[in-house]
CSV table of C-alpha atoms in Angstrom, one decimal:
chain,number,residue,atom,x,y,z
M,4,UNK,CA,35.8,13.3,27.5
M,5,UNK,CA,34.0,11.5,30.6
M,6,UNK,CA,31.0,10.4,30.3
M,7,UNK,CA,29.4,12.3,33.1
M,8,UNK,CA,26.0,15.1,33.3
M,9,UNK,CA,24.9,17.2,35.5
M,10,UNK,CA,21.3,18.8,35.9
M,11,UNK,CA,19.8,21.5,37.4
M,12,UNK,CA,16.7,20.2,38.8
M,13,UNK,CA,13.5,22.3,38.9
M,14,UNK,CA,12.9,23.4,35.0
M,15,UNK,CA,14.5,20.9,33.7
M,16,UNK,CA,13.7,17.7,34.9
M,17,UNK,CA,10.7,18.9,36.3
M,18,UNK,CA,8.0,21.2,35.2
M,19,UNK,CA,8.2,23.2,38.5
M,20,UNK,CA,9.2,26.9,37.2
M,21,UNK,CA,5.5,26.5,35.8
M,22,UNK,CA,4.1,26.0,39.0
M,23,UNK,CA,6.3,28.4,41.2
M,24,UNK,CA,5.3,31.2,38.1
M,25,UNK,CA,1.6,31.0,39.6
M,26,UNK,CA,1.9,30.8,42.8
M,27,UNK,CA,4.5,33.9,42.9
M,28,UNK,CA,2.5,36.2,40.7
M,29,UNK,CA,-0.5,35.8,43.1
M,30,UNK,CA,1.2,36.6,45.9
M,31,UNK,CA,3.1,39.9,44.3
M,32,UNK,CA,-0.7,40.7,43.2
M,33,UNK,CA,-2.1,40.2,47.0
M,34,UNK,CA,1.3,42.1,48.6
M,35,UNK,CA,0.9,44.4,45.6
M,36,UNK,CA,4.8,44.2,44.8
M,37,UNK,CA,6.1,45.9,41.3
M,38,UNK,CA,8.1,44.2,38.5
M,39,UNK,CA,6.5,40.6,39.0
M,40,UNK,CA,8.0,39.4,36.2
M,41,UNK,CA,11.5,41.3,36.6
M,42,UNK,CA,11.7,39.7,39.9
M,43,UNK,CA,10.7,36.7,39.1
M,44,UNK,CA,12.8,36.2,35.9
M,45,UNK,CA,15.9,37.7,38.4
M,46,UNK,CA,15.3,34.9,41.3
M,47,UNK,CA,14.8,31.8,39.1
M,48,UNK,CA,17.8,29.5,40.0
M,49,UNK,CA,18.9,30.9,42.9
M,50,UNK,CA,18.8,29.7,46.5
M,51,UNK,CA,17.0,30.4,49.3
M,52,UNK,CA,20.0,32.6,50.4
M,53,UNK,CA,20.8,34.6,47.5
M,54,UNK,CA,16.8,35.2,46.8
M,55,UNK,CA,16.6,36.4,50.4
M,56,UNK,CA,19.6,39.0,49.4
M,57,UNK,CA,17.5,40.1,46.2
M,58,UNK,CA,14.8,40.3,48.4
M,59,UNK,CA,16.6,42.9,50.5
M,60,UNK,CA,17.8,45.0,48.1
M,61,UNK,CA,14.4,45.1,45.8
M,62,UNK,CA,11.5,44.6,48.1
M,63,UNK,CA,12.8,45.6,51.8
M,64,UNK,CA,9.3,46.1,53.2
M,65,UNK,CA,8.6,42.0,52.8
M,66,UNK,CA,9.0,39.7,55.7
M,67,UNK,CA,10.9,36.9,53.2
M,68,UNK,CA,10.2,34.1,55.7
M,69,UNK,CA,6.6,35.3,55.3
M,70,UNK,CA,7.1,35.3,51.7
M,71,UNK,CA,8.6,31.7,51.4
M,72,UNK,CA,6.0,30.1,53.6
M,73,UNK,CA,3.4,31.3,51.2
M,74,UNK,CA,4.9,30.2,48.1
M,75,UNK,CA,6.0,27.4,49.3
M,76,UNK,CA,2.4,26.5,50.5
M,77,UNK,CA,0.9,27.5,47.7
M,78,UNK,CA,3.8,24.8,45.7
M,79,UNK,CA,2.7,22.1,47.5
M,80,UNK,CA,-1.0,22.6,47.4
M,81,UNK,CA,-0.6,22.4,43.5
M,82,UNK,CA,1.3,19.3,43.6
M,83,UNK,CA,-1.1,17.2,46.0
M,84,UNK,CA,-3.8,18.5,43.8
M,85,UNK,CA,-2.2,17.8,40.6
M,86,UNK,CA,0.9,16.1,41.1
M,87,UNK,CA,4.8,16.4,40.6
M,88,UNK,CA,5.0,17.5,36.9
M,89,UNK,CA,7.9,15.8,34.8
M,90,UNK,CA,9.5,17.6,32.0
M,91,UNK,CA,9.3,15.7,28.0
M,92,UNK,CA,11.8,13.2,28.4
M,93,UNK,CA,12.9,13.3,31.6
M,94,UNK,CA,12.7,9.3,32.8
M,95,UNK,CA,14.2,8.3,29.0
M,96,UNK,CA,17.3,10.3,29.4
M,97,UNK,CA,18.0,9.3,32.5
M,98,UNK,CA,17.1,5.6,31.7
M,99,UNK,CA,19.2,5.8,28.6
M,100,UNK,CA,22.8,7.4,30.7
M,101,UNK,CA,22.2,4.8,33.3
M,102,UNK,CA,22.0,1.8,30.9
M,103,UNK,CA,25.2,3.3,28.8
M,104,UNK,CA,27.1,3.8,32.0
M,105,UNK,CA,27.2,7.8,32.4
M,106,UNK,CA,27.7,9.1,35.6
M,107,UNK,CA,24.9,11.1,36.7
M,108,UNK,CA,24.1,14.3,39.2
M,109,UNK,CA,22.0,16.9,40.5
M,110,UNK,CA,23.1,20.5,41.3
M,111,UNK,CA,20.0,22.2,42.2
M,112,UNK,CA,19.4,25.7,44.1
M,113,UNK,CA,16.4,23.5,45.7
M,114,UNK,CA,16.7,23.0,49.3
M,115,UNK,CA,18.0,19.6,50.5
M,116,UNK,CA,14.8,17.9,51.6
M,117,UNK,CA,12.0,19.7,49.4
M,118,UNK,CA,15.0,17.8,46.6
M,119,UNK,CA,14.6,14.4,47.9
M,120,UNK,CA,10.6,14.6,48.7
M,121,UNK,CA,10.7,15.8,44.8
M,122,UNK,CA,12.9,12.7,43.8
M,123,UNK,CA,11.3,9.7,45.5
M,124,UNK,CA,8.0,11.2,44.8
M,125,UNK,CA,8.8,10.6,41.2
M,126,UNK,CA,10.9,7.6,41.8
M,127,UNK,CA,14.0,9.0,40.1
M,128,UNK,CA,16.1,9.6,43.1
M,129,UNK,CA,18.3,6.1,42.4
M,130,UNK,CA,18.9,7.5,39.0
M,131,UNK,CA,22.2,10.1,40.2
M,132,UNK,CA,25.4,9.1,41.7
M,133,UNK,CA,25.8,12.7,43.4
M,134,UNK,CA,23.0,15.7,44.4
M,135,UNK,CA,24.4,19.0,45.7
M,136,UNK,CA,21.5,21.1,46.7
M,137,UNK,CA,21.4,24.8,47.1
M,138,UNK,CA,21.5,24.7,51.2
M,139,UNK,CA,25.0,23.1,51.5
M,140,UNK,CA,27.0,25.6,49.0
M,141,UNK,CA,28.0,28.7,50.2
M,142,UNK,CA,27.6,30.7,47.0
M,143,UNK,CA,24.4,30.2,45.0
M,144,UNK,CA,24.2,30.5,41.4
M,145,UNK,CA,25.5,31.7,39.2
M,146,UNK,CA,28.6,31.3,41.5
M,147,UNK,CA,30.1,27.9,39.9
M,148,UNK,CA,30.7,26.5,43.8
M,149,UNK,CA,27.5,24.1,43.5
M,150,UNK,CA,28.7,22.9,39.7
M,151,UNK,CA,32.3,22.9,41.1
M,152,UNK,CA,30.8,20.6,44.3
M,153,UNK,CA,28.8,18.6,41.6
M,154,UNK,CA,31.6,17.3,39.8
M,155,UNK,CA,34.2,17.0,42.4
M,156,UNK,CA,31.5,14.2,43.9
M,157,UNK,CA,30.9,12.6,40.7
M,158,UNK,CA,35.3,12.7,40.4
M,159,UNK,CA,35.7,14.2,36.6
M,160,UNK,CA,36.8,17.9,35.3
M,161,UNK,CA,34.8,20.3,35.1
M,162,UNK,CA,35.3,20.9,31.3
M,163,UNK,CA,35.1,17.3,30.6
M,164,UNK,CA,31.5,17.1,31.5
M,165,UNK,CA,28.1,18.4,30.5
M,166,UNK,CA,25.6,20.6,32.6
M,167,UNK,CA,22.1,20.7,31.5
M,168,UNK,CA,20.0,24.4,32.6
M,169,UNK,CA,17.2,26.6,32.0
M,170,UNK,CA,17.7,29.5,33.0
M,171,UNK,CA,19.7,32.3,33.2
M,172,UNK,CA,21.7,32.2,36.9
M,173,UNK,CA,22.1,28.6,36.2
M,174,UNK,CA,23.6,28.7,32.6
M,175,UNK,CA,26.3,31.2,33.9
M,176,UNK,CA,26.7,28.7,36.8
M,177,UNK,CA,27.6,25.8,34.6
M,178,UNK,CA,29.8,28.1,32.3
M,179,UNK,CA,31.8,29.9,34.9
M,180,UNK,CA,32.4,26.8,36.3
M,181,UNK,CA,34.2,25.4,32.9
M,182,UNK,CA,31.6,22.8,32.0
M,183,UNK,CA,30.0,22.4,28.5
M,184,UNK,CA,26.5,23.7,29.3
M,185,UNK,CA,23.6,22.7,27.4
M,186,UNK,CA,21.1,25.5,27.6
M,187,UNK,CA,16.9,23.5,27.7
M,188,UNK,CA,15.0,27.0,27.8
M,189,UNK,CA,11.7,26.4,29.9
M,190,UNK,CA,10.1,29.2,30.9
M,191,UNK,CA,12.7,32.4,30.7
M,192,UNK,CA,13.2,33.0,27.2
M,193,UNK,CA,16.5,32.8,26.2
M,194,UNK,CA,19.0,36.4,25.8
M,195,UNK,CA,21.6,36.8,23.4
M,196,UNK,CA,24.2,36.2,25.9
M,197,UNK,CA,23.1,33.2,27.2
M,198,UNK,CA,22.9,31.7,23.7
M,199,UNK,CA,26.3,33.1,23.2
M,200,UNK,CA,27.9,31.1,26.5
M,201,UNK,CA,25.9,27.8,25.9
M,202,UNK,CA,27.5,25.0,24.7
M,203,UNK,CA,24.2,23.8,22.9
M,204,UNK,CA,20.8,24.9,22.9
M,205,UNK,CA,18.4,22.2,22.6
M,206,UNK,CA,14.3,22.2,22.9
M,207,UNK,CA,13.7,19.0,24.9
M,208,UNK,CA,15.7,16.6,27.1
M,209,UNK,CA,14.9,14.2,24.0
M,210,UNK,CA,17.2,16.3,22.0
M,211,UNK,CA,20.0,16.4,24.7
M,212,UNK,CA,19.8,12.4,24.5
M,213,UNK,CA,19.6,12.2,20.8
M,214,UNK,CA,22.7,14.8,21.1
M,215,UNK,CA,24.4,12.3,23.4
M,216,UNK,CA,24.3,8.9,21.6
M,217,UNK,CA,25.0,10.3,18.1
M,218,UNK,CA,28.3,11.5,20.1
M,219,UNK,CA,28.9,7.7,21.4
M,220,UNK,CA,28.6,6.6,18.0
């Protein structure tokens, strides 16, 4: 079994779902759009490509671009005035797989450069040996091509390393793509068949660690 991890990024390193929930709901309220939540639960982990399809095929009457812009303003208003939110035990995870030699990266439906601005803002950008982001893979999730990417970088199987998700598109990301995915619910409750295809459902990123050294042991 290598000792190598990969992450989704936003839900489970940081506590961006949250913020993304709010601003998307007040937009669907002002463009009065149906099935907020539907759609929102639906478009969680994908990328801008895929989300544009949904977009398509469930709300053709938006301008997307239009859409995007706003949400993505409204995202970054909230984190100048309140700043990037980290997930419960984010920085000790990572800490702890860098100091017991895990290799470490990031497969996240997150555009390229919002990824980065996200990562050095928090200062945990030196903490991954590989990030894939959603703009350089073809297929979003939960195609397994960014998970597939991630550990062909990081140079281990598939099924010999872990994958750590929220959310639904992402799990079946991870899991079509061999790996041992640890489901970290955030804020998409979990469904029966998501529990059924996780390797591990754990609450925190604490418990994933705690998880991970009593395996070393």
């Amino acid at each position: 079994m290598a000792k190598a991890i990969v992450f989704d990024m936003d839900g489970v390193l940081f506590d961006t779902e949250m913020i993304c929930g709010k601003v998307w709901r007040v937009i669907f309220e002002d463009m009065k759009l149906e099935n907020t939540e539907n759609a929102l639960k639906d478009c969680t982990g994908l990328n801008r490509k895929s989300e544009e399809e949904y977009f398509k095929m469930h709300y053709p009457q938006v301008d997307f671009e239009c859409f995007i812009n706003r949400l993505s303003k409204g995202f970054n208003q909230w984190v100048e005035e309140n700043g990037m939110p980290i997930k419960t035990g984010t920085r000790e995870l990572l800490t702890w797989l860098r100091g017991n030699m895990w290799k470490t990266a990031l497969a996240t439906s997150t555009r390229r450069e919002s990824a980065l601005h996200h990562l050095k803002m928090t200062g945990l950008i030196d903490m991954f040996d590989a990030i894939v982001t959603g703009d350089v893979v073809e297929k979003g999730k939960p195609d397994p091509e960014i998970y597939l990417t991630a550990c062909e970088k990081l140079g281990v199987k598939p099924e010999d390393t872990y994958a750590v998700e929220d959310s639904r598109n992402g799990l079946y990301s991870a899991y079509n793509a061999g790996m041992k995915a640890i489901l970290v619910p955030d804020t998409i409750e979990p469904t029966e068949d998501m529990l059924e295809i996780a390797y591990r459902k754990e609450d925190t990123l604490l418990d994933v660690m705690e998880f991970l050294s009593a395996k070393e042991k």
